[in-house]
Structures are given as structure tokens and as C-alpha cells.
Tab-separated table of C-alpha atoms and ligand atoms in Angstrom:
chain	number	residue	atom	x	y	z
A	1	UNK	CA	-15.063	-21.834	-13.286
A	2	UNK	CA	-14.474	-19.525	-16.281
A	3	UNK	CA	-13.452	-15.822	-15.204
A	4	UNK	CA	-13.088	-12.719	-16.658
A	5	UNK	CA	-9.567	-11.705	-15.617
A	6	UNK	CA	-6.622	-13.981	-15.989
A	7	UNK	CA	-3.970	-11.755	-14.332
A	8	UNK	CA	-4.271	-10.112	-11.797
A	9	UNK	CA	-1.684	-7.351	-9.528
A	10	UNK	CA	-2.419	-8.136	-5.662
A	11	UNK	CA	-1.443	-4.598	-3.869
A	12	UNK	CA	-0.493	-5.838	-0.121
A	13	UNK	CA	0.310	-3.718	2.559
A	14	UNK	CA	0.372	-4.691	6.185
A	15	UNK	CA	-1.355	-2.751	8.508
A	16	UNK	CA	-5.240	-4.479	7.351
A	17	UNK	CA	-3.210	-8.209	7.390
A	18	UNK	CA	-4.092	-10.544	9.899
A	19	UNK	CA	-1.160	-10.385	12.359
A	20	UNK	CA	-0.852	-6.380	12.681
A	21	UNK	CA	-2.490	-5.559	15.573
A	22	UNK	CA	-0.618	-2.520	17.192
A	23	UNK	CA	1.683	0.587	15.413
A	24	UNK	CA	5.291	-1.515	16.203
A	25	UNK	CA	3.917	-4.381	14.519
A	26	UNK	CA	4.102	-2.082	11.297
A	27	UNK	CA	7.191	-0.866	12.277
A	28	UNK	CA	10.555	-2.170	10.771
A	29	UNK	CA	12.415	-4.675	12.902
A	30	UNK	CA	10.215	-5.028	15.825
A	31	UNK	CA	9.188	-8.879	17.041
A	32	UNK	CA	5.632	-7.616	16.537
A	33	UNK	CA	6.760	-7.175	13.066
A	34	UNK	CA	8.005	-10.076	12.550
A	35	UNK	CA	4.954	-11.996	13.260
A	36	UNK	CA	3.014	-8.992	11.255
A	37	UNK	CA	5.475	-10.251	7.922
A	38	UNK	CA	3.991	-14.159	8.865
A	39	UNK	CA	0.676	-13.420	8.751
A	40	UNK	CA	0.830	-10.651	6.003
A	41	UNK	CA	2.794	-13.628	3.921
A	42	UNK	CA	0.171	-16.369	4.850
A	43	UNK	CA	-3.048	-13.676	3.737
A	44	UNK	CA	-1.219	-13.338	0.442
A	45	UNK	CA	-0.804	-16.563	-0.227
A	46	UNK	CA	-4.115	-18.198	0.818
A	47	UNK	CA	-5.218	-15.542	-1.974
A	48	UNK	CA	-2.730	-16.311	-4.415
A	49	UNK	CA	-3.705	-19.586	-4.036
A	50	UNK	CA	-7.628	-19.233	-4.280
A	51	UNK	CA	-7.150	-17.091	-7.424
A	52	UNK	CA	-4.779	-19.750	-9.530
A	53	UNK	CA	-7.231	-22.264	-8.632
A	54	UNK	CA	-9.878	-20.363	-9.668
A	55	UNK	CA	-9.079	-20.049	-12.997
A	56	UNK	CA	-6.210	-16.560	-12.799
A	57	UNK	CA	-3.358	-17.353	-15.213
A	58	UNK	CA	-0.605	-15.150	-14.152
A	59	UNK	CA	-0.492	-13.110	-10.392
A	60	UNK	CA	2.056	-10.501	-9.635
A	61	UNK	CA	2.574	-9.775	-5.556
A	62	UNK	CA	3.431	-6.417	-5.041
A	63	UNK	CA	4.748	-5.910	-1.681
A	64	UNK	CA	4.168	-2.097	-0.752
A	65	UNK	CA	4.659	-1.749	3.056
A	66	UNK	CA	7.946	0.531	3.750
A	67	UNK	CA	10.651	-0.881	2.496
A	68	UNK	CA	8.765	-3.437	0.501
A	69	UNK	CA	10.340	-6.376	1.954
A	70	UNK	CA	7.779	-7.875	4.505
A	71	UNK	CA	6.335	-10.714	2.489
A	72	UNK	CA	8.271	-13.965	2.871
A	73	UNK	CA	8.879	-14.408	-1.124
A	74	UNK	CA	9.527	-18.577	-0.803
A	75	UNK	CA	6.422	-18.586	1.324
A	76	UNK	CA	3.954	-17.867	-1.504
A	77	UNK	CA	3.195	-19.996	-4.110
A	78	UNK	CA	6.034	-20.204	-6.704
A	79	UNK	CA	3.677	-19.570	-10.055
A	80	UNK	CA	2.908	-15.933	-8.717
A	81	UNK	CA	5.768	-13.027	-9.196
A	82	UNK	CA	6.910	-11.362	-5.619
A	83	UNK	CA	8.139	-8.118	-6.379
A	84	UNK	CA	9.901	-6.379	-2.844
A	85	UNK	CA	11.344	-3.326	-3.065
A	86	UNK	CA	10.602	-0.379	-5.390
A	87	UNK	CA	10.944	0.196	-8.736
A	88	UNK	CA	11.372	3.921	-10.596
A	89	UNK	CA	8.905	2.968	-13.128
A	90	UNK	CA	7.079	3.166	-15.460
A	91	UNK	CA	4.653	2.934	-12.766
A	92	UNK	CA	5.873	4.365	-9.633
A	93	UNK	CA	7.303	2.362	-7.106
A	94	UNK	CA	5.864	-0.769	-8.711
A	95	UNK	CA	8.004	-1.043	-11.944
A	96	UNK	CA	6.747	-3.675	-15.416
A	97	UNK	CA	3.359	-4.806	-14.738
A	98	UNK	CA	3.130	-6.943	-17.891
A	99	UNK	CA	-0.062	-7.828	-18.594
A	100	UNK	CA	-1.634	-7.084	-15.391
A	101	UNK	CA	-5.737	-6.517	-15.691
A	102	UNK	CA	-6.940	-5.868	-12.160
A	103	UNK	CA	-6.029	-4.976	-8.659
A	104	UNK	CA	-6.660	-6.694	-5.929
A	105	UNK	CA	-5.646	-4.242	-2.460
A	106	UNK	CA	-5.092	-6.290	0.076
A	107	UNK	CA	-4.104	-5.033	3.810
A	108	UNK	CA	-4.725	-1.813	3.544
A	109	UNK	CA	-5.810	1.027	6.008
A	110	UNK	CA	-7.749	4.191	5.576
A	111	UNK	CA	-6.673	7.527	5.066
A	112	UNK	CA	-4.924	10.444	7.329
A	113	UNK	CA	-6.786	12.414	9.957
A	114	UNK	CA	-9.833	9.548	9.984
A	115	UNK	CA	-10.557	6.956	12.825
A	116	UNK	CA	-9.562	3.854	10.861
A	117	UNK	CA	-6.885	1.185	12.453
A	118	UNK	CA	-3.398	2.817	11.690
A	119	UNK	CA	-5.281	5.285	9.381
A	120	UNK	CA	-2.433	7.173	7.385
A	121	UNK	CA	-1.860	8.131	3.565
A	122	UNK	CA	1.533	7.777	2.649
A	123	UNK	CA	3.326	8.230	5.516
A	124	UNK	CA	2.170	8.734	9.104
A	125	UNK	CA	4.226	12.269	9.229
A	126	UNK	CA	0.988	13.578	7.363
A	127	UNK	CA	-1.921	14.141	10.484
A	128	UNK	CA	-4.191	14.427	7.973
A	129	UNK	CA	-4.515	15.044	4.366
A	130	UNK	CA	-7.809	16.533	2.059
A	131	UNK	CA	-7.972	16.734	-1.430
A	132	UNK	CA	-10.603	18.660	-2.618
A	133	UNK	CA	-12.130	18.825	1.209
A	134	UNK	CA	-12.333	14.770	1.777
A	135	UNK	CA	-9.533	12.619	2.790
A	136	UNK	CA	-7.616	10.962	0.334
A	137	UNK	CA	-6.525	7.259	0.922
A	138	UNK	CA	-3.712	5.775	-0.524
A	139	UNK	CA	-6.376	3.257	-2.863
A	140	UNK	CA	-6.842	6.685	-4.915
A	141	UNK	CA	-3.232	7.186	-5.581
A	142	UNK	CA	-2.394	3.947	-6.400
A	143	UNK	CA	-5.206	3.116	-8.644
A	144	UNK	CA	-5.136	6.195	-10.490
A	145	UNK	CA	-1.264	5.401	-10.968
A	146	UNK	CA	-2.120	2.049	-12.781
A	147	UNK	CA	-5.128	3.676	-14.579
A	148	UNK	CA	-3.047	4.341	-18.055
A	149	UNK	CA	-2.696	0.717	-18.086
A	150	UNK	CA	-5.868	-0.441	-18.159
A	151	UNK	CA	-5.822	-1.854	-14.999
A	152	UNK	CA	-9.449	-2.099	-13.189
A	153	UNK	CA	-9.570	-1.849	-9.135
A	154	UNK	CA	-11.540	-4.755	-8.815
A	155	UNK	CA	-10.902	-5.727	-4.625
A	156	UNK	CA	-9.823	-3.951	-1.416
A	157	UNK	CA	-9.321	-5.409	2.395
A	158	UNK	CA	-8.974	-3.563	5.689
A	159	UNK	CA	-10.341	-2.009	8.751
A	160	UNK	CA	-14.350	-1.088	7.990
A	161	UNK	CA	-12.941	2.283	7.745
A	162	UNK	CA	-10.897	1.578	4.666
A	163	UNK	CA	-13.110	-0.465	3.097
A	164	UNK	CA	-15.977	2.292	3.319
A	165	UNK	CA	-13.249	5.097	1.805
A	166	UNK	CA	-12.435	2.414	-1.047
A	167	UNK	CA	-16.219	2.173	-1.795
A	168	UNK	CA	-16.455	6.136	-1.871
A	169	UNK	CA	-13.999	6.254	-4.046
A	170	UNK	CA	-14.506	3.505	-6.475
A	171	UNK	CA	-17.727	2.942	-6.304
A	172	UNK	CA	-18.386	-1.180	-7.640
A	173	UNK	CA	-15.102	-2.090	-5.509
A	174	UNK	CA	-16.097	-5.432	-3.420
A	175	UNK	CA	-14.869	-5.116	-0.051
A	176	UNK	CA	-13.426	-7.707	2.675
A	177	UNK	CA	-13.405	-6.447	5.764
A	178	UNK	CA	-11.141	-7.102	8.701
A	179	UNK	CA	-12.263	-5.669	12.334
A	180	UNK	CA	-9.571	-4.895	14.624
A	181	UNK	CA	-11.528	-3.287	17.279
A	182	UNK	CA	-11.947	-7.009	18.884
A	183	UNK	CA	-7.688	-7.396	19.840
A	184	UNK	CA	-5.949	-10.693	18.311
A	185	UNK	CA	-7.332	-12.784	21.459
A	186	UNK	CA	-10.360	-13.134	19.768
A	187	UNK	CA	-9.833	-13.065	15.919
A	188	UNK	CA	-9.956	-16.463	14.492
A	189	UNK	CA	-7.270	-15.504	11.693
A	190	UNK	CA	-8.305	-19.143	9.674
A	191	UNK	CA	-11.744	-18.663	9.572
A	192	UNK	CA	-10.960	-14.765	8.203
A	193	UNK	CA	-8.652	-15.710	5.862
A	194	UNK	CA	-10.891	-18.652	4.297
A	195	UNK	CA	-13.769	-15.376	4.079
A	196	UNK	CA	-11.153	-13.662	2.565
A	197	UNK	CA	-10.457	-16.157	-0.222
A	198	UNK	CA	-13.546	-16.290	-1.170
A	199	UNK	CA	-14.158	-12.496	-1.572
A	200	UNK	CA	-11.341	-12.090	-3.574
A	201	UNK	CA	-11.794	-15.153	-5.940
A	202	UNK	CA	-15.757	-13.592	-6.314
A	203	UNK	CA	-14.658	-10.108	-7.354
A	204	UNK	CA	-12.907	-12.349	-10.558
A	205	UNK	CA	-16.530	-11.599	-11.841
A	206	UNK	CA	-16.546	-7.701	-11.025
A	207	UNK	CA	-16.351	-6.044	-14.300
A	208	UNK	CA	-18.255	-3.282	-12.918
A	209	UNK	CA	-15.058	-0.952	-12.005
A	210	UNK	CA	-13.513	1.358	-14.799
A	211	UNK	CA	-9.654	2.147	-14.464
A	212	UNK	CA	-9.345	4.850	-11.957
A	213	UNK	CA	-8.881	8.294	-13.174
A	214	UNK	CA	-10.601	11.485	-10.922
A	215	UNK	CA	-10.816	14.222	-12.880
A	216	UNK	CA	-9.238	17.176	-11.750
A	217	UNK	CA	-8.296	20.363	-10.744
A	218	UNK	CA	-6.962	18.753	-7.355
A	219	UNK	CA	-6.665	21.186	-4.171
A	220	UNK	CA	-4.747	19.204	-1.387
A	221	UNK	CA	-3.944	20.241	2.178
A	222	UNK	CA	-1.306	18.557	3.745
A	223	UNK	CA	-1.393	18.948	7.742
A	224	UNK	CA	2.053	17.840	9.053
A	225	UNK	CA	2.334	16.019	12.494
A	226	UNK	CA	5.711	17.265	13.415
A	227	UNK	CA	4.168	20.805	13.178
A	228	UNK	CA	4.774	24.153	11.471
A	229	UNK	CA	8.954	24.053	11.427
A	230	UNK	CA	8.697	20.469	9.845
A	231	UNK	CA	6.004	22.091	7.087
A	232	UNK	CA	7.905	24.778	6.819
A	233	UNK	CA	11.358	23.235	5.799
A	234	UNK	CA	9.692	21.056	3.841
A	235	UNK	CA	7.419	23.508	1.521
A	236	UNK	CA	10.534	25.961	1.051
A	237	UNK	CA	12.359	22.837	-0.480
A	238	UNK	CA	10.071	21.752	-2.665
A	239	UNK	CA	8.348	25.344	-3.452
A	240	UNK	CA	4.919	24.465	-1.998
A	241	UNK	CA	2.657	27.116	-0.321
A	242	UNK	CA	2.289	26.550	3.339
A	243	UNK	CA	0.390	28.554	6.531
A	244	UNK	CA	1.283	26.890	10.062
A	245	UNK	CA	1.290	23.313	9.261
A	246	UNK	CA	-0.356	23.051	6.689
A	247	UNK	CA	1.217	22.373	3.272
A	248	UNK	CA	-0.641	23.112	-0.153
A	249	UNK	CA	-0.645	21.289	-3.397
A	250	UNK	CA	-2.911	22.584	-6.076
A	251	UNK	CA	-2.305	20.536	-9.845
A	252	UNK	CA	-4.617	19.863	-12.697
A	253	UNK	CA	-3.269	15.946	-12.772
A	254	UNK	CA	-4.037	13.141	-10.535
A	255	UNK	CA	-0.311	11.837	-11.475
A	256	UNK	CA	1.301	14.946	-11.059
A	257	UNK	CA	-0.321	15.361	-6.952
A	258	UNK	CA	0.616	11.860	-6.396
A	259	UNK	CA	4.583	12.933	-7.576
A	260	UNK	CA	4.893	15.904	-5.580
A	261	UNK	CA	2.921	13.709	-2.528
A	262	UNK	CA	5.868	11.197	-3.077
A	263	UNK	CA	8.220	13.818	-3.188
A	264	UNK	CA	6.984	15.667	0.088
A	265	UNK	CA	6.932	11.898	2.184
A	266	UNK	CA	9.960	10.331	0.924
A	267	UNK	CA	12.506	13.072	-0.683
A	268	UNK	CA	14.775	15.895	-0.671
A	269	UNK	CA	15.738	17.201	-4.049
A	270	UNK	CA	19.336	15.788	-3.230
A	271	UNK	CA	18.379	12.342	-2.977
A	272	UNK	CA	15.610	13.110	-5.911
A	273	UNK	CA	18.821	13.123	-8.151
A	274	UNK	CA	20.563	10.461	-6.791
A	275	UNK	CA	17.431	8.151	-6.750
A	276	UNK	CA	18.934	4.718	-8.150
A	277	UNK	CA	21.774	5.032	-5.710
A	278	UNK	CA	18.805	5.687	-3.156
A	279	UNK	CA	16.792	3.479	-4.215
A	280	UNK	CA	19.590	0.397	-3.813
A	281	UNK	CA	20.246	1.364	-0.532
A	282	UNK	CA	16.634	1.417	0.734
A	283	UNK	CA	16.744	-1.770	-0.758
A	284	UNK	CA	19.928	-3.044	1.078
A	285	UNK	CA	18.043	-2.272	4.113
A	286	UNK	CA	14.953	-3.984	3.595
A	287	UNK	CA	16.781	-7.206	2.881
A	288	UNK	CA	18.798	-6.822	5.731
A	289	UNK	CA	15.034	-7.020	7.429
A	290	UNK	CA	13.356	-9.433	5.794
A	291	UNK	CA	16.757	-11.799	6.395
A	292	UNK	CA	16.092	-10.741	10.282
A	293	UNK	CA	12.479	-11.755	9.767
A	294	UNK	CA	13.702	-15.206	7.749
A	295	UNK	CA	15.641	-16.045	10.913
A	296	UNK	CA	13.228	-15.058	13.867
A	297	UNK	CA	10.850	-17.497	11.325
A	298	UNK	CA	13.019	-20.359	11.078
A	299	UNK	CA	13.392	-19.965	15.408
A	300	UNK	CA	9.772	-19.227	16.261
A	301	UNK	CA	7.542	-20.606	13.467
B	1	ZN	ZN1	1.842	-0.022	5.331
């Protein structure tokens, strides 16, 4: 089979993988976790699989759930590149993409303040977050972040939810969903994942999607779940306006919201300046997790 992209950058988060069924199964160093990591790993891999044998040259497997150490790295197929952790750049959090064509999203969940499994954007701190008066899911940000590279959104999975904001977004996107409404009694995660395969190895042929880039001015409203002392402390250090808990971001740039929206979830201006220190620490601790995870594995699995 001849296709028209021969590498490809698989986005993969956990909450829309196969074994996350409840909040502490997305939360760091939980047993639900752990099992969360195995099936996140095995989702990733069926795909990785399906797309080398398909034809796809080259696969990069970003892992972009907290600290960006859930995948199982020796668990997926050795031809694709596992990149855990984050990188400063040049694309944030995601570092050299090479030659990277599409993106695949895989896992995912739908945006703040909607009814999607785990909905959040960024970080679930935020209750809900509008840009321009319609939630904004994380798809946006991190499509439009890849956009200077050429990079075409070609694939998403998660909840129905997610999969319908993906499609509102970008509008040729083919969609796998995954239904969580049903509990893990009654998911047959083999029969998903084969349906999953197949979705993803089809959107190959999708050359329907442009690289993402809204056009601005962007108008954002932050709504803060801690309430109006959290939005408060926050918008005085970073200089954003704020009423109650709301927090406002108003920029001309797509890149520019999605900076100060990093810079509001993860930052303080003090560890802005120390970022690779920061940044190796962070990383320190999701090792330290994923070697918890390794061992619960070798025990359990
Ligand atoms: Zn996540």
C-alpha cells in the first residue's frame, strides 16, 4: 500500500487510552496509573505498528501526559523514536521533530468546562477555558504549535466529546472514538484497539487537513478552579487582567496565547528563568515514575 506520508509524530496522552478509566488512573504514581501507563503503551504501539507496516518510514512517539514519562519506551517497537519528558524547543515541550509530516493525537480528552471524560485543557486547575467564546482543547494548541513546520493534523482519539471538538476545530480530522461511559467491565480493549489501527493507518490517505494556524485576535478567559485568591496571585505575577476568577489573555498570535497559557499552568517567573534546571528535575521525577511503573510491570504483568 503506497501512502502519502512517510513520517509521522503520534501525540499520546492518557486520559482517551484504553486503561484510564477514573481521575487517579491519570494521576502520577497511583496503581490505577500504573495499569493506565500499560495500556496507554500497548495503544501506542499496536499503532506504531499498523503504521510501519503500512508503508510510514520514520514515527516519532511523543509522550505528553504530565511528566511525559508514562509510555513504557522498550515496550514499543524499536524503529519508532520515544521521546519522554519535555524539551524547550524549538517546538514547545516537544523539542527536534525532524522530518515529521503529520500528527496523529492519540488519547486525548476534550477541553475545560465541557462534559467530556476527564475534560481539561492544560491543566485541570483551569474549570474552564474560552477563547473567543468556545472552549479551547488542547488539539488547537498543539497543532497550531507544529503548524510552522508543515506538519498536517491528520488523526485524533478520545471520548466522543473530544473527537467532536477536534472535528470543530480541524475540520477533515478523522476521528477514533473511545466511549467511556460503558466502565472497563465491558470494554473489549482488543477489539478497540484493532478499530483503532485501522483508523489511524486510513487517515495515511487524509491529505485533506492544512497545518493548523487560527487566525487571530484571540480573547481567552481563564476560569480558575481554586477560585478568585488562586486567579488573583496568579494574574498579578504574570500581569494578566483578572475579575473574581477569571483570568484574561487577549494576543494577536496563536503562539504567543499558547506561551502565556503555559506560563499561567506550569510557571512562576522564578522557575521561568531557571527552566533547564527545572526542566531536569521534572524530569528526574518522571523517571523515578516510570521506574515505579517498570517494576509494578515486571510484578503484575
Ligand atoms: Zn493527560
Amino acid at each position: 500500500m503506497s501512502t502519502r506520508f512517510k513520517s509521522i509524530l503520534i501525540i499520546s496522552d492518557i486520559e482517551g487510552s484504553s486503561c484510564c478509566w477514573n481521575y487517579r488512573a491519570s494521576s502520577f504514581m497511583t496503581k490505577a496509573w500504573r495499569r493506565a501507563c500499560v495500556g496507554m503503551t500497548q495503544d501506542v504501539n499496536q499503532v506504531v505498528k499498523g503504521l510501519f507496516d503500512a508503508g510510514v518510514e520514520h514515527i516519532i512517539v511523543k509522550d505528553f501526559h504530565r511528566t511525559g514519562y508514562n509510555i513504557i519506551p522498550e515496550r514499543i517497537d524499536p524503529r519508532a523514536q520515544v521521546i519522554s519528558g519535555y524539551r524547550l524547543g524549538p517546538v514547545p515541550g516537544m523539542g527536534d521533530l525532524k522530518d515529521a509530516e503529520a500528527i496523529m493525537f492519540l488519547g486525548m480528552h476534550a477541553a475545560s468546562g465541557t462534559e467530556g471524560f476527564l475534560a481539561h485543557t492544560l491543566t485541570s486547575r483551569i474549570s474552564r477555558l474560552e477563547v473567543n467564546g468556545k472552549p479551547m482543547p488542547e488539539v488547537e494548541f498543539f497543532s497550531a504549535s507544529l503548524a510552522p513546520h508543515g506538519l498536517r493534523p491528520i488523526f485524533f482519539s478520545g471520548c466522543p466529546v473530544a473527537c467532536h471538538q477536534a472535528q470543530e476545530a480541524i475540520r477533515m480530522i478523522n476521528v477514533y472514538p473511545i466511549d467511556k461511559t460503558t466502565g472497563s467491565q465491558d470494554f473489549d480493549a482488543d477489539s478497540w484497539q484493532a478499530g483503532l489501527v485501522t483508523a489511524a493507518v486510513e487517515s495515511l490517505n487524509n491529505l485533506s487537513t492544512e497545518p493548523y494556524t487560527p487566525a487571530g485576535p484571540f480573547n481567552a478567559v481563564i476560569t480558575m478552579r481554586d477560585g478568585e485568591l488562586t486567579a488573583q496571585k496568579i494574574s498579578r505575577r504574570w500581569g494578566f487582567r483578572h475579575q473574581g476568577t477569571r483570568i484574561f489573555i487577549d494576543t494577536d498570535d496563536i503562539h504567543q496565547l499558547y506561551r502565556d497559557l503555559i506560563r499561567l499552568c506550569y510557571l512562576t517567573p522564578l522557575i521561568e528563568k531557571m527552566i533547564p534546571y527545572w526542566l531536569l528535575l521534572y524530569d528526574l521525577w518522571g523517571r523515578i515514575g516510570l521506574a515505579w511503573v517498570r517494576r509494578g510491570v515486571k510484578r503484575n504483568f
